[in-house]
Each structure stands twice: as structure tokens, then as C-alpha cells.
Tab-separated table of C-alpha atoms in Angstrom:
chain	number	residue	atom	x	y	z
I	9	MET	CA	-45.786	-33.937	-41.211
I	10	ARG	CA	-44.185	-36.956	-41.451
I	11	TYR	CA	-46.489	-39.807	-42.503
I	12	VAL	CA	-45.720	-43.399	-43.733
I	13	TRP	CA	-48.515	-45.408	-45.263
I	14	ILE	CA	-47.593	-49.124	-44.312
I	15	PHE	CA	-49.822	-51.628	-46.521
I	16	LEU	CA	-50.074	-55.148	-45.210
I	17	LEU	CA	-49.459	-57.071	-48.217
I	18	LEU	CA	-51.489	-60.504	-47.681
I	19	ALA	CA	-50.122	-61.587	-51.115
I	20	VAL	CA	-47.389	-60.969	-53.571
I	21	VAL	CA	-48.314	-57.941	-55.544
I	22	GLY	CA	-47.669	-59.763	-58.960
I	23	CYS	CA	-50.194	-62.391	-57.827
I	24	GLY	CA	-52.951	-59.504	-57.487
I	25	GLY	CA	-52.893	-59.210	-53.577
I	26	SER	CA	-54.071	-55.788	-52.079
I	27	PRO	CA	-53.750	-54.143	-48.391
I	28	PRO	CA	-56.472	-54.308	-46.335
I	29	ALA	CA	-58.705	-51.045	-46.232
I	30	ASP	CA	-59.002	-50.643	-42.561
I	31	LYS	CA	-55.378	-49.710	-41.626
I	32	GLU	CA	-54.555	-46.226	-40.232
I	33	PRO	CA	-51.295	-44.323	-41.154
I	34	ILE	CA	-48.603	-44.475	-38.155
I	35	ASN	CA	-47.733	-40.789	-37.019
I	36	THR	CA	-43.813	-40.897	-36.735
I	37	ALA	CA	-43.309	-37.385	-35.152
I	38	PRO	CA	-40.390	-36.944	-32.587
I	39	ARG	CA	-42.078	-37.987	-28.746
I	40	VAL	CA	-40.593	-35.711	-26.509
I	41	GLN	CA	-41.093	-34.483	-22.872
I	42	LEU	CA	-41.790	-30.931	-21.848
I	43	VAL	CA	-40.136	-29.270	-18.722
I	44	LYS	CA	-40.537	-25.459	-17.414
I	45	PRO	CA	-37.442	-23.065	-16.401
I	46	THR	CA	-37.015	-23.512	-12.534
I	47	ARG	CA	-35.141	-21.517	-9.941
I	48	ARG	CA	-32.334	-23.184	-7.914
I	49	ASP	CA	-28.899	-22.404	-6.218
I	50	LEU	CA	-26.331	-23.084	-9.073
I	51	LYS	CA	-23.056	-24.153	-8.346
I	52	ARG	CA	-20.059	-24.841	-10.972
I	53	THR	CA	-16.381	-25.617	-10.417
I	54	VAL	CA	-13.589	-24.851	-12.804
I	55	GLY	CA	-10.403	-26.721	-12.154
I	56	GLN	CA	-6.934	-27.065	-13.827
I	57	PRO	CA	-3.300	-28.226	-13.275
I	58	SER	CA	-1.263	-25.585	-12.067
I	59	PHE	CA	1.788	-25.146	-10.109
I	60	ILE	CA	3.054	-22.708	-6.778
I	61	ASP	CA	4.603	-19.647	-8.018
I	62	ALA	CA	6.333	-17.337	-5.372
I	63	TYR	CA	4.779	-13.837	-4.625
I	64	GLU	CA	7.869	-12.200	-6.008
I	65	GLN	CA	10.872	-13.348	-7.387
I	66	THR	CA	13.845	-11.056	-8.243
I	67	ALA	CA	17.117	-11.666	-10.440
I	68	ILE	CA	19.872	-9.206	-8.890
I	69	TYR	CA	22.316	-8.284	-11.719
I	70	ALA	CA	25.435	-5.708	-11.219
I	71	LYS	CA	24.650	-2.117	-12.168
I	72	LEU	CA	28.185	-1.377	-13.199
I	73	PRO	CA	31.463	-3.648	-14.277
I	74	ALA	CA	32.760	-5.025	-10.840
I	75	TYR	CA	34.585	-7.474	-9.131
I	76	VAL	CA	32.996	-9.585	-6.442
I	77	LEU	CA	34.722	-8.583	-3.160
I	78	ASP	CA	32.967	-11.065	-0.892
I	79	TRP	CA	29.196	-12.747	-0.551
I	80	LYS	CA	27.499	-12.791	2.311
I	81	VAL	CA	24.732	-15.466	1.753
I	82	ASP	CA	24.161	-18.624	-0.254
I	83	ILE	CA	21.328	-20.589	-1.744
I	84	GLY	CA	18.431	-21.703	0.558
I	85	ASP	CA	19.292	-18.762	3.144
I	86	ARG	CA	16.269	-16.682	4.487
I	87	ILE	CA	17.084	-13.015	4.064
I	88	LYS	CA	15.423	-9.683	5.394
I	89	ALA	CA	14.686	-6.723	3.279
I	90	ASN	CA	17.858	-4.543	2.572
I	91	GLN	CA	20.190	-7.475	4.061
I	92	LEU	CA	23.412	-7.316	2.465
I	93	LEU	CA	23.963	-10.075	-0.005
I	94	ALA	CA	27.477	-9.517	-1.663
I	95	THR	CA	29.816	-6.319	-1.703
I	96	LEU	CA	31.613	-5.636	-5.102
I	97	TRP	CA	34.802	-3.610	-5.865
I	98	ILE	CA	35.428	-0.754	-8.048
I	99	PRO	CA	38.562	0.759	-7.262
I	100	GLU	CA	38.417	3.524	-9.955
I	101	LEU	CA	34.691	4.406	-8.708
I	102	LYS	CA	35.894	4.839	-4.957
I	103	GLU	CA	38.620	7.385	-5.868
I	104	GLU	CA	36.156	9.224	-8.007
I	105	LEU	CA	33.818	9.261	-4.986
I	106	ALA	CA	36.935	10.576	-2.975
I	107	LEU	CA	37.488	13.316	-5.474
I	108	LYS	CA	33.589	14.557	-5.600
I	109	LYS	CA	33.485	14.612	-1.997
I	110	ALA	CA	36.747	16.876	-1.844
I	111	GLN	CA	35.130	18.941	-4.592
I	112	VAL	CA	31.997	19.569	-2.223
I	113	ASP	CA	33.996	20.125	0.954
I	114	MET	CA	36.208	23.093	-0.911
I	115	ASP	CA	32.887	24.590	-2.665
I	116	ARG	CA	31.527	24.612	1.043
I	117	ALA	CA	34.406	26.633	2.147
I	118	LEU	CA	34.316	28.827	-0.842
I	119	VAL	CA	30.653	29.483	0.363
I	120	ASP	CA	31.979	30.362	3.905
I	121	GLN	CA	34.691	32.598	2.435
I	122	ALA	CA	32.432	34.527	0.236
I	123	LYS	CA	29.980	34.803	3.172
I	124	LYS	CA	32.893	36.610	4.986
I	125	LEU	CA	33.898	38.709	2.219
I	126	VAL	CA	29.995	40.125	2.403
I	127	GLU	CA	30.571	41.038	6.002
I	128	VAL	CA	33.984	42.840	5.243
I	129	ALA	CA	32.261	44.634	2.310
I	130	GLU	CA	29.313	45.425	4.616
I	131	GLY	CA	31.898	47.057	7.238
I	132	ARG	CA	33.594	49.192	4.524
I	133	LEU	CA	30.469	50.502	3.088
I	134	ALA	CA	29.567	51.389	6.612
I	135	ALA	CA	32.994	53.119	7.057
I	136	ALA	CA	32.561	55.088	3.838
I	137	THR	CA	29.046	56.060	4.836
I	138	ALA	CA	30.175	57.328	7.957
I	139	THR	CA	32.977	59.323	6.187
I	140	VAL	CA	30.391	60.827	3.860
I	141	SER	CA	28.586	61.877	6.806
I	142	GLU	CA	31.638	63.395	8.585
I	143	SER	CA	32.823	65.238	5.445
I	144	LYS	CA	29.304	66.737	5.372
I	145	ALA	CA	29.660	67.893	8.667
I	146	ASN	CA	32.655	69.366	7.906
I	147	VAL	CA	31.284	71.242	5.185
I	148	GLY	CA	28.915	72.822	7.717
I	149	GLN	CA	31.498	73.849	9.993
I	150	SER	CA	33.793	75.433	7.165
I	151	GLU	CA	30.466	77.387	6.042
I	152	ALA	CA	30.120	78.721	9.342
I	153	LEU	CA	33.545	80.134	9.627
I	154	VAL	CA	33.312	81.687	6.163
I	155	ILE	CA	30.066	83.368	6.925
I	156	ARG	CA	31.828	84.739	10.258
I	157	TRP	CA	34.691	85.968	8.675
I	158	GLU	CA	33.000	87.636	5.889
I	159	SER	CA	30.953	89.499	8.623
I	160	GLU	CA	34.039	90.320	10.122
I	161	VAL	CA	35.773	91.831	7.261
I	162	ASN	CA	32.731	93.946	6.226
I	163	ARG	CA	32.569	95.204	9.674
I	164	LEU	CA	36.384	96.053	9.886
I	165	SER	CA	36.319	97.561	6.223
I	166	LYS	CA	33.826	100.234	7.553
I	167	MET	CA	36.043	100.740	10.490
I	168	VAL	CA	39.150	101.401	8.279
I	169	GLU	CA	37.340	104.031	6.308
I	170	GLN	CA	36.590	105.575	9.487
I	171	ASP	CA	40.093	105.331	10.690
I	172	ALA	CA	38.734	103.543	13.626
I	173	VAL	CA	40.974	100.215	13.256
I	174	ASP	CA	44.488	99.842	11.929
I	175	VAL	CA	44.197	98.464	8.080
I	176	GLN	CA	46.813	95.365	9.175
I	177	ILE	CA	43.759	94.022	11.219
I	178	LEU	CA	41.586	93.942	8.364
I	179	ASP	CA	44.125	92.350	6.241
I	180	GLU	CA	44.338	89.979	8.845
I	181	SER	CA	40.570	89.060	8.689
I	182	GLN	CA	40.702	88.872	5.034
I	183	ARG	CA	43.260	86.103	5.119
I	184	GLN	CA	41.299	84.661	7.711
I	185	LEU	CA	38.181	84.606	5.161
I	186	GLN	CA	40.009	83.127	2.692
I	187	ALA	CA	41.454	80.478	4.693
I	188	SER	CA	38.051	79.538	5.649
I	189	VAL	CA	36.815	79.844	1.911
I	190	ALA	CA	39.568	77.321	1.296
I	191	MET	CA	38.567	75.058	3.762
I	192	ARG	CA	35.155	74.787	2.857
I	193	ASP	CA	35.939	74.157	-0.783
I	194	ALA	CA	38.394	71.403	0.838
I	195	ALA	CA	35.243	69.848	2.563
I	196	LEU	CA	33.371	70.025	-0.541
I	197	ALA	CA	35.815	68.038	-2.255
I	198	THR	CA	36.153	65.465	0.548
I	199	VAL	CA	32.249	65.121	0.513
I	200	GLN	CA	32.378	64.132	-3.019
I	201	THR	CA	35.384	61.947	-2.417
I	202	SER	CA	33.623	59.854	0.516
I	203	GLU	CA	30.661	59.451	-1.699
I	204	ALA	CA	32.374	57.816	-4.561
I	205	GLU	CA	34.159	55.857	-2.066
I	206	LYS	CA	30.462	54.887	-0.659
I	207	LEU	CA	29.396	54.048	-4.279
I	208	ALA	CA	32.676	51.717	-4.740
I	209	GLN	CA	32.010	50.196	-1.549
I	210	ALA	CA	28.268	49.400	-2.246
I	211	ALA	CA	29.145	48.122	-5.714
I	212	GLU	CA	31.883	45.871	-3.891
I	213	LEU	CA	28.934	44.103	-1.490
I	214	ASP	CA	26.768	43.592	-4.290
I	215	LYS	CA	29.424	41.946	-6.018
I	216	ALA	CA	30.419	39.971	-2.837
I	217	ARG	CA	26.751	38.981	-2.445
I	218	VAL	CA	26.669	37.947	-6.323
I	219	ASP	CA	29.587	35.751	-5.324
I	220	VAL	CA	27.978	33.930	-2.390
I	221	GLU	CA	25.024	33.005	-4.704
I	222	VAL	CA	27.477	31.712	-7.434
I	223	ALA	CA	29.504	29.857	-4.599
I	224	LYS	CA	26.232	28.545	-3.295
I	225	ALA	CA	25.451	27.499	-6.798
I	226	GLN	CA	28.696	25.830	-7.453
I	227	LEU	CA	28.230	23.796	-4.237
I	228	GLU	CA	25.122	22.414	-5.532
I	229	VAL	CA	26.390	21.366	-8.496
I	230	SER	CA	29.525	19.637	-6.992
I	231	THR	CA	27.110	18.147	-4.368
I	232	ALA	CA	24.777	16.757	-7.113
I	233	ASP	CA	27.925	15.369	-8.857
I	234	TYR	CA	28.870	13.751	-5.725
I	235	ASN	CA	25.818	12.145	-5.136
I	236	ARG	CA	25.367	10.769	-8.484
I	237	VAL	CA	28.857	9.203	-7.849
I	238	LYS	CA	28.119	8.245	-4.617
I	239	ALA	CA	24.617	6.484	-5.979
I	240	LEU	CA	26.737	4.660	-8.209
I	241	TYR	CA	29.013	3.397	-5.749
I	242	GLY	CA	26.218	2.452	-3.747
I	243	TYR	CA	25.534	-0.152	-6.342
I	244	THR	CA	28.572	-2.155	-5.030
I	245	ARG	CA	26.188	-3.297	-2.329
I	246	LEU	CA	24.026	-6.013	-3.395
I	247	VAL	CA	20.907	-6.118	-0.974
I	248	ALA	CA	17.522	-7.769	-0.606
I	249	PRO	CA	14.663	-6.122	-2.177
I	250	TYR	CA	12.477	-8.010	0.389
I	251	ASP	CA	12.245	-10.741	3.183
I	252	GLY	CA	12.611	-13.847	1.154
I	253	ILE	CA	14.971	-17.040	0.361
I	254	VAL	CA	17.990	-17.248	-2.017
I	255	VAL	CA	16.885	-19.494	-4.299
I	256	LEU	CA	20.080	-18.878	-6.844
I	257	ARG	CA	23.546	-18.008	-5.997
I	258	ASN	CA	26.332	-17.492	-8.971
I	259	ALA	CA	28.287	-15.021	-6.860
I	260	ASN	CA	32.265	-16.277	-6.388
I	261	THR	CA	34.898	-14.075	-4.779
I	262	GLY	CA	36.827	-12.386	-7.304
I	263	ASP	CA	34.605	-13.008	-10.079
I	264	PHE	CA	34.363	-9.962	-12.675
I	265	VAL	CA	30.702	-9.286	-13.415
I	266	LEU	CA	29.235	-7.177	-15.835
I	267	PRO	CA	25.757	-5.328	-15.911
I	268	ALA	CA	24.611	-6.979	-19.264
I	269	THR	CA	25.330	-10.362	-18.364
I	270	GLY	CA	25.785	-10.921	-14.992
I	271	ASP	CA	28.385	-13.502	-14.168
I	272	PRO	CA	29.975	-14.798	-17.261
I	273	SER	CA	31.892	-17.449	-15.449
I	274	ALA	CA	28.847	-19.071	-14.054
I	275	SER	CA	28.498	-22.800	-14.954
I	276	ASN	CA	26.121	-23.886	-17.885
I	277	ARG	CA	24.276	-26.103	-15.454
I	278	SER	CA	23.416	-22.970	-13.614
I	279	PRO	CA	19.661	-22.389	-12.985
I	280	ASP	CA	18.370	-19.498	-15.023
I	281	GLN	CA	21.376	-19.782	-17.279
I	282	SER	CA	20.869	-18.351	-20.917
I	283	ALA	CA	22.446	-18.942	-24.067
I	284	ALA	CA	24.020	-15.447	-23.793
I	285	LYS	CA	25.086	-16.242	-20.457
I	286	ALA	CA	22.907	-13.751	-18.951
I	287	THR	CA	23.120	-15.183	-15.481
I	288	PRO	CA	21.993	-13.231	-12.537
I	289	ILE	CA	24.419	-13.141	-9.429
I	290	TYR	CA	21.564	-14.084	-6.978
I	291	VAL	CA	17.990	-14.944	-7.414
I	292	VAL	CA	15.765	-14.338	-4.318
I	293	ALA	CA	12.075	-15.163	-3.710
I	294	ARG	CA	9.330	-14.310	-1.490
I	295	THR	CA	7.635	-16.995	-0.179
I	296	ASP	CA	5.540	-16.026	2.809
I	297	VAL	CA	2.784	-15.615	0.212
I	298	VAL	CA	2.604	-17.992	-3.020
I	299	ARG	CA	0.231	-17.944	-5.975
I	300	VAL	CA	-1.794	-20.316	-8.278
I	301	TYR	CA	-3.224	-19.466	-11.528
I	302	VAL	CA	-6.390	-20.723	-12.926
I	303	ASP	CA	-7.472	-19.734	-16.116
I	304	VAL	CA	-11.073	-19.521	-16.324
I	305	PRO	CA	-12.939	-19.946	-19.596
I	306	GLU	CA	-14.651	-17.134	-21.599
I	307	GLN	CA	-18.313	-18.409	-20.632
I	308	GLU	CA	-17.701	-17.938	-16.848
I	309	ALA	CA	-14.773	-15.136	-17.118
I	310	ASP	CA	-17.759	-12.501	-16.017
I	311	TYR	CA	-18.598	-14.471	-12.880
I	312	ILE	CA	-15.327	-14.014	-11.483
I	313	VAL	CA	-14.826	-11.699	-8.493
I	314	SER	CA	-11.868	-11.083	-6.864
I	315	GLU	CA	-11.042	-9.621	-3.518
I	316	VAL	CA	-9.440	-6.644	-5.744
I	317	ASP	CA	-12.878	-6.164	-7.261
I	318	VAL	CA	-14.759	-6.254	-3.999
I	319	ASN	CA	-12.241	-3.508	-2.284
I	320	ALA	CA	-13.083	-1.433	-5.399
I	321	GLY	CA	-16.607	-1.552	-4.711
I	322	ASP	CA	-18.257	-4.500	-6.436
I	323	PRO	CA	-21.163	-5.676	-4.031
I	324	ARG	CA	-20.571	-9.473	-5.176
I	325	PRO	CA	-18.969	-11.704	-2.682
I	326	VAL	CA	-15.264	-12.807	-3.945
I	327	THR	CA	-15.193	-15.931	-5.721
I	328	LYS	CA	-14.111	-18.942	-3.596
I	329	ALA	CA	-11.283	-21.300	-4.427
I	330	ALA	CA	-9.213	-24.360	-3.506
I	331	VAL	CA	-5.751	-25.828	-4.053
I	332	GLN	CA	-4.742	-29.305	-4.160
I	333	VAL	CA	-0.842	-29.409	-3.752
I	334	SER	CA	0.357	-32.790	-5.309
I	335	ALA	CA	3.263	-33.365	-3.155
I	336	PHE	CA	0.965	-33.012	-0.026
I	337	GLN	CA	-1.374	-36.020	0.598
I	338	THR	CA	-3.979	-33.763	2.383
I	339	ASP	CA	-7.231	-31.976	2.159
I	340	GLU	CA	-7.476	-29.124	-0.240
I	341	LEU	CA	-6.256	-25.561	0.662
I	342	PRO	CA	-9.123	-23.321	0.792
I	343	GLY	CA	-8.780	-19.915	-0.392
I	344	GLN	CA	-10.624	-17.255	-2.819
I	345	VAL	CA	-9.792	-15.199	-5.991
I	346	THR	CA	-7.252	-12.420	-5.060
I	347	ARG	CA	-6.954	-10.808	-8.377
I	348	SER	CA	-7.838	-11.665	-12.225
I	349	SER	CA	-6.175	-10.426	-15.456
I	350	TRP	CA	-9.435	-8.357	-16.515
I	351	ALA	CA	-8.441	-9.383	-20.122
I	352	LEU	CA	-8.924	-12.470	-21.837
I	353	ASN	CA	-6.267	-14.584	-23.613
I	354	PHE	CA	-6.779	-14.147	-27.175
I	355	THR	CA	-5.368	-17.888	-27.988
I	356	SER	CA	-7.101	-19.912	-25.048
I	357	ARG	CA	-10.022	-17.453	-24.577
I	358	THR	CA	-9.664	-17.868	-20.704
I	359	LEU	CA	-9.460	-15.139	-18.019
I	360	ARG	CA	-6.302	-15.549	-15.699
I	361	ALA	CA	-7.642	-15.842	-12.105
I	362	GLU	CA	-4.742	-15.821	-9.298
I	363	ILE	CA	-5.125	-17.336	-5.742
I	364	ASP	CA	-3.001	-16.095	-2.972
I	365	LEU	CA	-1.984	-18.445	-0.523
I	366	HIS	CA	-0.233	-17.373	2.960
I	367	ASN	CA	2.765	-19.394	3.351
I	368	PRO	CA	4.506	-18.878	6.637
I	369	ASP	CA	6.305	-22.081	7.306
I	370	ALA	CA	7.422	-22.168	3.827
I	371	LYS	CA	6.254	-25.390	2.888
I	372	LEU	CA	4.712	-24.290	-0.290
I	373	LEU	CA	7.699	-24.472	-2.755
I	374	PRO	CA	7.866	-22.506	-5.775
I	375	GLY	CA	7.427	-24.962	-8.884
I	376	MET	CA	5.222	-27.588	-6.994
I	377	TYR	CA	2.639	-28.758	-9.068
I	378	ALA	CA	-0.765	-28.094	-7.606
I	379	TYR	CA	-4.430	-28.357	-8.943
I	380	GLY	CA	-6.607	-25.208	-8.371
I	381	ARG	CA	-10.131	-24.896	-8.570
I	382	VAL	CA	-12.631	-21.917	-8.397
I	383	MET	CA	-16.103	-22.035	-7.468
I	384	PHE	CA	-19.004	-20.249	-8.656
I	385	GLU	CA	-22.473	-19.902	-6.857
I	386	ARG	CA	-25.547	-18.508	-8.446
I	387	LYS	CA	-27.950	-18.180	-6.197
I	388	ASN	CA	-31.822	-18.373	-6.926
I	389	ALA	CA	-30.806	-18.964	-10.780
I	390	MET	CA	-33.447	-19.492	-13.501
I	391	VAL	CA	-31.972	-22.738	-15.016
I	392	LEU	CA	-32.717	-25.500	-17.552
I	393	PRO	CA	-31.730	-29.077	-17.598
I	394	ASN	CA	-28.656	-29.337	-19.678
I	395	ALA	CA	-30.639	-31.960	-22.120
I	396	THR	CA	-32.943	-28.896	-23.179
I	397	VAL	CA	-29.936	-26.988	-24.345
I	398	SER	CA	-27.686	-27.201	-26.828
I	399	GLU	CA	-24.953	-25.374	-29.192
I	400	ILE	CA	-25.593	-24.876	-32.931
I	401	GLY	CA	-22.896	-22.744	-34.423
I	402	ASN	CA	-21.983	-19.904	-32.131
I	403	ASP	CA	-25.459	-19.891	-30.700
I	404	MET	CA	-27.037	-21.553	-27.669
I	405	VAL	CA	-30.599	-22.718	-28.273
I	406	CYS	CA	-33.638	-24.502	-27.097
I	407	TYR	CA	-37.165	-25.736	-28.307
I	408	VAL	CA	-40.121	-24.352	-26.858
I	409	TYR	CA	-43.450	-25.989	-27.094
I	410	LYS	CA	-46.143	-24.054	-28.771
I	411	ASP	CA	-49.485	-25.315	-30.623
I	412	GLY	CA	-48.071	-28.592	-31.069
I	413	LYS	CA	-44.621	-27.726	-32.645
I	414	ALA	CA	-41.217	-27.049	-31.493
I	415	ILE	CA	-40.179	-23.466	-31.879
I	416	LYS	CA	-36.234	-22.814	-31.935
I	417	THR	CA	-35.673	-20.028	-29.535
I	418	LEU	CA	-32.109	-18.350	-29.129
I	419	LEU	CA	-30.910	-18.170	-25.375
I	420	GLN	CA	-28.648	-16.099	-23.389
I	421	THR	CA	-26.678	-18.495	-20.921
I	422	GLY	CA	-24.852	-17.887	-17.577
I	423	VAL	CA	-23.275	-20.651	-15.358
I	424	ARG	CA	-23.526	-24.312	-16.361
I	425	ASN	CA	-22.552	-27.248	-14.329
I	426	ASP	CA	-22.840	-31.061	-14.887
I	427	ASP	CA	-26.752	-31.119	-14.675
I	428	TRP	CA	-28.197	-27.464	-15.143
I	429	THR	CA	-27.619	-24.522	-17.212
I	430	GLU	CA	-28.598	-20.840	-16.287
I	431	VAL	CA	-30.722	-19.193	-18.815
I	432	LEU	CA	-30.798	-15.476	-18.600
I	433	GLN	CA	-32.770	-14.551	-21.616
I	434	LYS	CA	-34.606	-15.767	-24.831
I	435	GLN	CA	-35.427	-14.112	-28.002
I	436	VAL	CA	-39.028	-13.683	-28.934
I	437	GLY	CA	-39.770	-11.510	-32.270
I	438	GLY	CA	-36.220	-10.390	-32.416
I	439	GLU	CA	-36.342	-9.098	-28.765
I	440	TRP	CA	-34.430	-10.625	-25.672
I	441	LYS	CA	-36.749	-11.088	-22.979
I	442	GLU	CA	-36.441	-12.466	-19.522
I	443	PHE	CA	-37.884	-16.262	-18.600
I	444	GLU	CA	-40.924	-16.060	-16.679
I	445	GLY	CA	-40.900	-19.617	-15.651
I	446	ASN	CA	-44.130	-20.827	-17.345
I	447	GLU	CA	-42.260	-21.577	-20.642
I	448	GLN	CA	-42.725	-25.225	-21.808
I	449	VAL	CA	-39.389	-26.390	-23.051
I	450	ILE	CA	-38.960	-29.528	-24.775
I	451	LEU	CA	-36.711	-32.331	-23.236
I	452	GLY	CA	-35.693	-34.715	-25.809
I	453	ASN	CA	-33.395	-35.741	-28.610
I	454	MET	CA	-32.488	-32.383	-29.975
I	455	ALA	CA	-30.760	-33.704	-33.020
I	456	VAL	CA	-34.008	-34.748	-34.642
I	457	LEU	CA	-35.505	-31.395	-34.391
I	458	PHE	CA	-36.215	-28.760	-36.354
I	459	ASP	CA	-37.712	-25.412	-36.105
I	460	GLU	CA	-41.593	-25.620	-36.214
I	461	GLU	CA	-41.598	-29.134	-36.470
I	462	PRO	CA	-44.753	-30.939	-35.020
I	463	VAL	CA	-43.877	-33.095	-32.166
I	464	VAL	CA	-45.916	-35.324	-29.868
I	465	VAL	CA	-45.747	-34.922	-26.114
I	466	GLU	CA	-45.499	-38.139	-24.192
I	467	LYS	CA	-47.404	-38.180	-21.151
């Protein structure tokens, strides 16, 4: 307790004077007022200077070393997706493309030829199969003759023994038998020959079919090689990636352009020119939608809700926003947070929020100065006056009145505006607890308060 005993000196001490005995000491304890947490709708605005940025901006370079044959569009021209911007000339690549195309045509003809050879081989195999059947039939016919003449020779031999038939007739039958046996043996040999021919023709057919697959594989290889060169040749056409506006042109007829450096003959005064002369041939921008960025402090970062978050299932409403464009003496353009970075900048400790503005008439130009604002609104939030909350070190604290003393209390705070601070939880006995609304919080000069210091409450 702070007490000062003040004695009223009626005379100089050296003269033997003494203070009156009826004076009471004056209590100099801090005089404070008390407030209670209340619930109210809390609004907070975070704004900062920004600029208009194109929704997309693309620098277009050459894929291969080439000459500019002709250019079709100039700076400021409105373009459509896939519209031709310029044509490049690579004569050796054009000739290589023709060579690859001829190779593909030849390989396709070889496939057709191989298929025809399969048909020929199939015909030859069918003929050989028929020959085998015919040879086997001849064997059967010859075998029948052999049996007939053997029977005839046996019959005549008995009749010759009985002198019933002249021996010359028997000799003639024996010769017929010998001829039939020879014919049968020849037919059997023919069967073997025709079967061998059939196997050979089957092998030729298999080979012809394999040749077809080989020819097809070669056609696929040559086609892939042709498509590769065709794709490279396609880079001689510089086309627009989307609907937009040409914001830079460094294309001139006859320029020699390189893939690593763009147009090395571009003027040093050209936009987007670097020390390495890595100048794009064109730069195009999409401006039907433009972007404005606002960096939200870490304390409010968790309250940013973007359209992307809502589409992903966040039940909270999208954070509202507004943009004031310096070049236009008009009211603010309303909007809302389209997306956020979902990560804080380590240096500034801020979260980047992005506001998309529709710009169908292209009045909002990339690079224009703007002032972007995002507005937080907390419905029915528990709040305290800002004068009751202070930051000590990295902690947010308030002083709660209890038993005539100021009790230092750690806080978890939320949104804060010019008048109010949202209080989420308080620390009591080492635990975090919700505010109940009946707490008596000290309103006064926080700089003169100490933990568990007696205070005087003003009525």
C-alpha cells in the first residue's frame, strides 16, 4: 500500500514546531473505473495502398532460333485465344519436316506391301495344302490298283499251274502289279514332298505376318519422329494463350530471335528489357478480370474467408472488400476476397489476400494505383474497450478487479477496431477459460498498474 504521511508544519522544525496530531494519511492508490465485457457486432477494416494487376500476363518467346517472317498484331491490340501473333521462319526445319513426312508415307506403303505378301503367302499355303490332299488321294488310288493286281496275279498263278491260262497272261498281270507298286511309291513320295512344301509355305506366312508387325512398328517410329518435328515446326507460329491485350511487342520483320534471349535486337528502352537482353517477343495480358492485393496482419489472418474457402466447405461468409482506384474520382468498387495465400510472409508477418474485379470494359489498367480494403465483421462478439487491454511483451493482458486489487490477466484476443477488442479467452489458474460477461475489468491508466496492487474504484 502506498501511504504518504504529510505533516503540516506550523513552524520551522529548528524552531521546535510540530505537526497537528489530528491529520489522517492520504491514500494514493490508483483510482480506476470498472467495466464488464459486452457482446456486440464488431467491424474491422484493414486497408493499404496497392495496385491493379492483370489476372494473367504472359511473356512469349521463341522456342527455337528463328527469323521473324511477319508479325500480325501490335501493342494495344485486342486478341483472341489461339490468334496468330507472328510467324517465324526456320528453313532447315521445314525441309526436315518434309523428309519425315516422306518417310512416314514410305513406311505406310511398306505396311501395305507386307499385308499383300501375307495374302500371297496365305494363297500359297492353301495351294500346298490342296496338293497334300491330292497326293494323299493318289496314294489311295495307287494302293487300290496294287491290291487289284496282287489279287489278279494270285488268281492267274493258280490257273497257270492248272494249265488253264497261258503263262504270258500271268506275266502281263505281274507287270501291271509292278507298275501299280511303283505308282504307289511315287504317290507316297509326292505326299512327303507336298507336306514339306506346305510346311515351307506356313513358315513363309508366319514370316510375312511378322514382317507386317515390323513394318507397323517402323511406321509408328517414323510417325512419332514426324510428329516431333511437326511439333517443333508448330513453334514457328506464335499464338495468343487467351483473350487479352498486347502490352508489349518486340517483333520486327527479319529479326533473328533466340529461345534463351528472345529478341536480342530489341531497344534498351523496351519494356521488360533485362541486362541479359532477355526480351520477350510479345507480352500479352488478360484484363477482363484484374487483381488487387491486400496484406492482412497476422492477428486478423485467421478471419480471412475467401471464395475458394467457401467453395471448399467453409461455413463462414466470404470476407467483404472494396477498392478505391486513384485514377478515378468515383466511389469504391465493391468486391470480396477471392483467394488467399494460406501462408504468412515471414518478413512482414502478413497474409496476402487477393481481390478479383471484373473489368469487361478494360477501364482498370494493370499498374494503376489503388487502395484495397478488407472488412471483417464478427457477429455477437465478446468485447472490451481498447483502454482496458494492453500489450506487454508479446502478451495481451487486462486487469480484473478482485477483492480490492488489480489482478493481471492474460488474454486471447480476436478482431480489434478503433474502439473495441474482441476477447476470446482469459487465463485463470493456468487454464484458459471463456469470458462469462460478469467479470469486472479495470478501466484506467494501465501504465501505473501492477499485479495484485490495491486500487480505488471511483463511483
